[in-house]
Amino acid sequence: MTDDFGFSPLSRGAHRRAGRTVLQVAPALAEADGGLAVIAVAAALAEAGARPLVASPADRLVPELQAVGGVWIDFASQSRNPLAMPILRHSLKRLIEREQVELVHARSRRAGWIAQGAARAAKVPFVTSLTQLSPGQGPVRQRYTAVLARGDAVLAGSKFAADTATALYPQAAGRVALVRPGVDLRPFTPALIPAQRVQALRQLFGVAPDERILLLAAKPSVWKGHKVLIEAARILRERGVGDVKLVFVGDAQGSWS
């Protein structure tokens, strides 16, 4: 994704991906760190005239995916049962062949272990996104995560992730691509937000009329900057800036560890 966040509708049908079918295999969208990225990629593909399929378990973000043109397929990509893996791989291979999928993109480790075998058997390109990757992980977890380094293209969202991937999995060198995630800033345009909504949210958040808001929209996690923002607010207060209130908006499923 880029800051352009997709393609112009004027390019529909003319883009080189028009008419192609791309399958993303993902965990439950509302639970995955990259769930919104899955939806954003589906939206960009749909706008380019491609056919974006997403195989994932059912959850509350599925309607949002469908609203942007994504085609949702109920699939147990989060299964922890090793005995179910061959069945899931075969099922996914049949889906790839039936829908004439031209590229498979795995969005998590568990999805990767299923999608890799299915994509290879169906002889279509296999792409992975680096998630749940960190230095210092034990040998068992490192082997488990290795599937994310086996894509024909391995997408990293930051230079740190790209460097970590090549350090942990030297065999991936030359296949790691740095693709920085984009953010659609249009929903945050002040002129597009009614004053009544602003007032309602300030009341919901318990923010006084004379207070300013520091908003962080992300799951609670040390990786998202919550602790940094809390420390920054403490410093501001010590320096006499007391009219600031922190507001964290996001699913309470993250980890502070």
Tab-separated table of C-alpha atoms in Angstrom:
chain	number	residue	atom	x	y	z
A	1	MET	CA	0.000	0.000	0.000
A	2	THR	CA	1.079	3.594	-0.536
A	3	ASP	CA	-0.184	6.932	0.665
A	4	ASP	CA	-2.337	7.035	-2.503
A	5	PHE	CA	-4.413	4.251	-0.918
A	6	GLY	CA	-5.581	2.641	-4.140
A	7	PHE	CA	-6.232	3.583	-7.715
A	8	SER	CA	-8.377	6.135	-9.489
A	9	PRO	CA	-11.765	4.806	-10.607
A	10	LEU	CA	-10.872	6.198	-14.027
A	11	SER	CA	-8.256	3.464	-14.372
A	12	ARG	CA	-10.748	0.626	-13.825
A	13	GLY	CA	-10.425	-1.937	-16.594
A	14	ALA	CA	-7.169	-0.419	-17.837
A	15	HIS	CA	-4.968	-1.478	-14.942
A	16	ARG	CA	-2.735	-4.493	-15.562
A	17	ARG	CA	-4.472	-6.353	-12.694
A	18	ALA	CA	-7.940	-5.841	-14.143
A	19	GLY	CA	-9.789	-9.117	-14.495
A	20	ARG	CA	-7.320	-11.063	-12.352
A	21	THR	CA	-8.233	-13.014	-9.239
A	22	VAL	CA	-6.108	-12.633	-6.101
A	23	LEU	CA	-6.690	-14.641	-2.924
A	24	GLN	CA	-5.689	-13.438	0.540
A	25	VAL	CA	-5.705	-16.116	3.240
A	26	ALA	CA	-6.060	-14.393	6.602
A	27	PRO	CA	-6.966	-14.881	10.255
A	28	ALA	CA	-10.212	-13.393	11.556
A	29	LEU	CA	-10.044	-9.807	10.304
A	30	ALA	CA	-11.111	-8.199	13.569
A	31	GLU	CA	-8.463	-10.096	15.537
A	32	ALA	CA	-5.476	-9.813	13.220
A	33	ASP	CA	-3.072	-6.872	13.370
A	34	GLY	CA	-3.229	-6.792	9.577
A	35	GLY	CA	-6.991	-7.174	9.289
A	36	LEU	CA	-7.557	-3.641	8.054
A	37	ALA	CA	-4.646	-4.059	5.625
A	38	VAL	CA	-6.427	-7.078	4.149
A	39	ILE	CA	-9.505	-4.925	3.582
A	40	ALA	CA	-7.435	-2.062	2.160
A	41	VAL	CA	-5.671	-4.364	-0.323
A	42	ALA	CA	-9.017	-5.872	-1.335
A	43	ALA	CA	-10.389	-2.361	-1.909
A	44	ALA	CA	-7.416	-1.354	-4.053
A	45	LEU	CA	-7.647	-4.552	-6.107
A	46	ALA	CA	-11.381	-4.091	-6.624
A	47	GLU	CA	-10.840	-0.490	-7.705
A	48	ALA	CA	-8.223	-1.683	-10.198
A	49	GLY	CA	-10.772	-4.058	-11.702
A	50	ALA	CA	-9.347	-7.214	-10.127
A	51	ARG	CA	-11.352	-9.810	-8.210
A	52	PRO	CA	-10.198	-9.854	-4.570
A	53	LEU	CA	-10.994	-13.035	-2.645
A	54	VAL	CA	-10.406	-13.312	1.101
A	55	ALA	CA	-10.501	-16.685	2.857
A	56	SER	CA	-10.902	-16.184	6.599
A	57	PRO	CA	-13.170	-17.082	9.540
A	58	ALA	CA	-16.366	-15.106	10.023
A	59	ASP	CA	-16.200	-11.957	12.159
A	60	ARG	CA	-17.666	-8.456	12.442
A	61	LEU	CA	-15.379	-6.913	9.766
A	62	VAL	CA	-16.576	-9.194	6.973
A	63	PRO	CA	-19.355	-6.738	5.955
A	64	GLU	CA	-16.739	-3.976	5.722
A	65	LEU	CA	-14.663	-6.174	3.422
A	66	GLN	CA	-17.678	-6.897	1.241
A	67	ALA	CA	-18.614	-3.208	1.133
A	68	VAL	CA	-15.321	-2.347	-0.613
A	69	GLY	CA	-15.700	-5.106	-3.193
A	70	GLY	CA	-13.982	-8.000	-1.451
A	71	VAL	CA	-15.373	-11.497	-1.918
A	72	TRP	CA	-15.375	-13.283	1.439
A	73	ILE	CA	-15.033	-17.069	1.714
A	74	ASP	CA	-15.543	-18.722	5.085
A	75	PHE	CA	-12.358	-20.680	5.788
A	76	ALA	CA	-10.810	-22.107	8.961
A	77	SER	CA	-7.421	-20.450	8.468
A	78	GLN	CA	-6.838	-20.241	12.238
A	79	SER	CA	-7.120	-23.976	12.891
A	80	ARG	CA	-4.591	-25.313	15.404
A	81	ASN	CA	-5.414	-28.950	14.676
A	82	PRO	CA	-2.465	-30.544	12.821
A	83	LEU	CA	-4.711	-33.384	11.698
A	84	ALA	CA	-6.907	-30.872	9.864
A	85	MET	CA	-4.028	-29.340	7.876
A	86	PRO	CA	-4.102	-31.799	4.933
A	87	ILE	CA	-7.859	-31.350	4.607
A	88	LEU	CA	-7.580	-27.563	4.719
A	89	ARG	CA	-4.753	-27.533	2.158
A	90	HIS	CA	-6.777	-29.730	-0.195
A	91	SER	CA	-9.850	-27.555	0.290
A	92	LEU	CA	-7.858	-24.404	-0.430
A	93	LYS	CA	-6.253	-25.974	-3.523
A	94	ARG	CA	-9.711	-26.806	-4.877
A	95	LEU	CA	-10.796	-23.220	-4.186
A	96	ILE	CA	-7.757	-21.860	-6.048
A	97	GLU	CA	-8.488	-24.021	-9.055
A	98	ARG	CA	-12.243	-23.448	-9.034
A	99	GLU	CA	-11.937	-19.650	-8.799
A	100	GLN	CA	-8.944	-19.512	-11.159
A	101	VAL	CA	-6.832	-17.705	-8.586
A	102	GLU	CA	-3.608	-16.301	-10.024
A	103	LEU	CA	-1.842	-15.367	-6.774
A	104	VAL	CA	-2.155	-16.482	-3.143
A	105	HIS	CA	-1.185	-14.106	-0.322
A	106	ALA	CA	-0.798	-15.570	3.195
A	107	ARG	CA	-1.371	-13.114	6.046
A	108	SER	CA	-0.294	-15.128	9.097
A	109	ARG	CA	1.808	-18.096	10.116
A	110	ARG	CA	-1.089	-20.533	10.416
A	111	ALA	CA	-2.545	-19.289	7.144
A	112	GLY	CA	0.914	-19.618	5.621
A	113	TRP	CA	1.283	-23.283	6.492
A	114	ILE	CA	-2.046	-24.002	4.824
A	115	ALA	CA	-1.670	-21.681	1.840
A	116	GLN	CA	1.892	-22.665	0.957
A	117	GLY	CA	1.030	-26.284	0.240
A	118	ALA	CA	-2.159	-25.342	-1.597
A	119	ALA	CA	-0.463	-22.716	-3.781
A	120	ARG	CA	2.457	-24.978	-4.635
A	121	ALA	CA	0.103	-27.846	-5.525
A	122	ALA	CA	-1.993	-25.525	-7.700
A	123	LYS	CA	1.180	-24.054	-9.250
A	124	VAL	CA	0.363	-20.409	-8.552
A	125	PRO	CA	2.636	-17.743	-7.001
A	126	PHE	CA	2.764	-17.686	-3.204
A	127	VAL	CA	3.265	-14.353	-1.386
A	128	THR	CA	3.603	-13.768	2.359
A	129	SER	CA	3.399	-10.768	4.665
A	130	LEU	CA	5.789	-10.724	7.605
A	131	THR	CA	3.830	-10.812	10.854
A	132	GLN	CA	4.641	-12.030	14.362
A	133	LEU	CA	8.321	-11.749	13.527
A	134	SER	CA	10.879	-10.698	16.128
A	135	PRO	CA	14.520	-11.417	16.968
A	136	GLY	CA	15.228	-13.572	19.990
A	137	GLN	CA	12.416	-16.068	19.424
A	138	GLY	CA	13.124	-19.668	20.375
A	139	PRO	CA	14.104	-22.310	17.810
A	140	VAL	CA	10.643	-23.921	17.735
A	141	ARG	CA	8.853	-20.613	17.148
A	142	GLN	CA	11.494	-19.584	14.629
A	143	ARG	CA	10.885	-22.756	12.620
A	144	TYR	CA	7.140	-22.184	12.848
A	145	THR	CA	7.522	-18.617	11.585
A	146	ALA	CA	9.845	-19.738	8.770
A	147	VAL	CA	6.892	-20.245	6.429
A	148	LEU	CA	6.568	-16.461	6.182
A	149	ALA	CA	10.041	-16.348	4.646
A	150	ARG	CA	9.222	-18.918	1.954
A	151	GLY	CA	7.057	-16.798	-0.305
A	152	ASP	CA	8.029	-16.091	-3.884
A	153	ALA	CA	7.797	-12.527	-2.591
A	154	VAL	CA	8.061	-11.699	1.111
A	155	LEU	CA	6.452	-8.377	2.029
A	156	ALA	CA	7.862	-6.416	4.968
A	157	GLY	CA	6.104	-3.361	6.357
A	158	SER	CA	9.255	-1.708	7.689
A	159	LYS	CA	13.010	-1.731	7.227
A	160	PHE	CA	13.302	-3.307	10.693
A	161	ALA	CA	11.043	-6.184	9.635
A	162	ALA	CA	12.927	-6.623	6.359
A	163	ASP	CA	16.324	-6.651	8.087
A	164	THR	CA	15.069	-9.021	10.787
A	165	ALA	CA	13.688	-11.408	8.170
A	166	THR	CA	16.923	-11.632	6.228
A	167	ALA	CA	18.924	-11.998	9.448
A	168	LEU	CA	16.746	-14.855	10.744
A	169	TYR	CA	16.161	-16.455	7.350
A	170	PRO	CA	19.109	-15.769	5.001
A	171	GLN	CA	17.465	-17.945	2.337
A	172	ALA	CA	14.858	-15.198	1.889
A	173	ALA	CA	17.460	-12.642	0.792
A	174	GLY	CA	16.549	-11.237	-2.594
A	175	ARG	CA	12.848	-11.996	-2.140
A	176	VAL	CA	12.064	-9.538	0.662
A	177	ALA	CA	10.259	-6.416	-0.543
A	178	LEU	CA	9.728	-3.325	1.617
A	179	VAL	CA	6.085	-2.250	1.273
A	180	ARG	CA	5.254	0.401	3.834
A	181	PRO	CA	1.583	0.321	4.873
A	182	GLY	CA	-0.442	3.344	3.879
A	183	VAL	CA	-3.088	5.211	5.819
A	184	ASP	CA	-6.241	6.637	4.292
A	185	LEU	CA	-6.447	10.076	5.903
A	186	ARG	CA	-9.727	11.032	4.248
A	187	PRO	CA	-11.936	9.856	7.148
A	188	PHE	CA	-9.978	12.203	9.438
A	189	THR	CA	-10.573	15.333	7.339
A	190	PRO	CA	-12.057	17.891	9.801
A	191	ALA	CA	-14.334	19.462	7.185
A	192	LEU	CA	-16.047	16.097	6.586
A	193	ILE	CA	-16.892	15.476	10.250
A	194	PRO	CA	-20.161	17.070	11.459
A	195	ALA	CA	-19.881	19.258	14.548
A	196	GLN	CA	-22.615	17.193	16.232
A	197	ARG	CA	-20.477	14.047	15.921
A	198	VAL	CA	-17.471	15.836	17.393
A	199	GLN	CA	-19.551	16.991	20.352
A	200	ALA	CA	-21.060	13.525	20.866
A	201	LEU	CA	-17.625	11.888	20.856
A	202	ARG	CA	-16.200	14.445	23.289
A	203	GLN	CA	-19.065	13.628	25.662
A	204	LEU	CA	-18.538	9.893	25.156
A	205	PHE	CA	-14.827	10.238	25.893
A	206	GLY	CA	-15.460	12.459	28.905
A	207	VAL	CA	-13.447	15.353	27.472
A	208	ALA	CA	-14.205	18.828	28.774
A	209	PRO	CA	-14.809	21.687	26.302
A	210	ASP	CA	-11.495	23.316	27.252
A	211	GLU	CA	-9.441	20.110	26.876
A	212	ARG	CA	-7.499	18.986	23.838
A	213	ILE	CA	-7.467	15.346	22.672
A	214	LEU	CA	-4.468	13.178	21.854
A	215	LEU	CA	-6.020	10.235	19.979
A	216	LEU	CA	-4.283	6.945	19.250
A	217	ALA	CA	-6.370	4.534	17.175
A	218	ALA	CA	-4.746	1.100	17.532
A	219	LYS	CA	-4.898	-2.086	19.562
A	220	PRO	CA	-3.180	-1.805	22.965
A	221	SER	CA	0.388	-2.950	22.353
A	222	VAL	CA	3.917	-1.842	23.112
A	223	TRP	CA	4.492	-1.876	19.336
A	224	LYS	CA	1.770	0.705	18.706
A	225	GLY	CA	3.230	3.486	20.856
A	226	HIS	CA	0.749	3.571	23.735
A	227	LYS	CA	3.422	3.635	26.442
A	228	VAL	CA	5.356	6.288	24.527
A	229	LEU	CA	2.277	8.501	24.356
A	230	ILE	CA	1.535	7.986	28.047
A	231	GLU	CA	5.090	9.020	28.916
A	232	ALA	CA	4.827	12.041	26.611
A	233	ALA	CA	1.612	13.093	28.373
A	234	ARG	CA	3.339	12.787	31.730
A	235	ILE	CA	6.140	15.052	30.546
A	236	LEU	CA	3.644	17.589	29.217
A	237	ARG	CA	1.825	17.636	32.546
A	238	GLU	CA	5.094	18.151	34.432
A	239	ARG	CA	5.764	21.129	32.178
A	240	GLY	CA	2.426	22.702	32.978
A	241	VAL	CA	0.393	21.514	30.002
A	242	GLY	CA	-2.672	20.130	31.770
A	243	ASP	CA	-5.425	20.605	29.207
A	244	VAL	CA	-4.636	17.407	27.262
A	245	LYS	CA	-6.549	14.141	27.561
A	246	LEU	CA	-5.369	10.856	26.045
A	247	VAL	CA	-7.918	8.750	24.183
A	248	PHE	CA	-7.061	5.228	23.041
A	249	VAL	CA	-9.474	3.719	20.517
A	250	GLY	CA	-9.101	0.073	19.480
A	251	ASP	CA	-9.960	-3.538	20.221
A	252	ALA	CA	-8.893	-4.563	23.704
A	253	GLN	CA	-7.216	-7.705	22.373
A	254	GLY	CA	-3.674	-6.473	22.147
A	255	SER	CA	-0.828	-7.389	24.451
A	256	TRP	CA	1.227	-5.034	26.600
A	257	SER	CA	4.020	-7.567	26.897
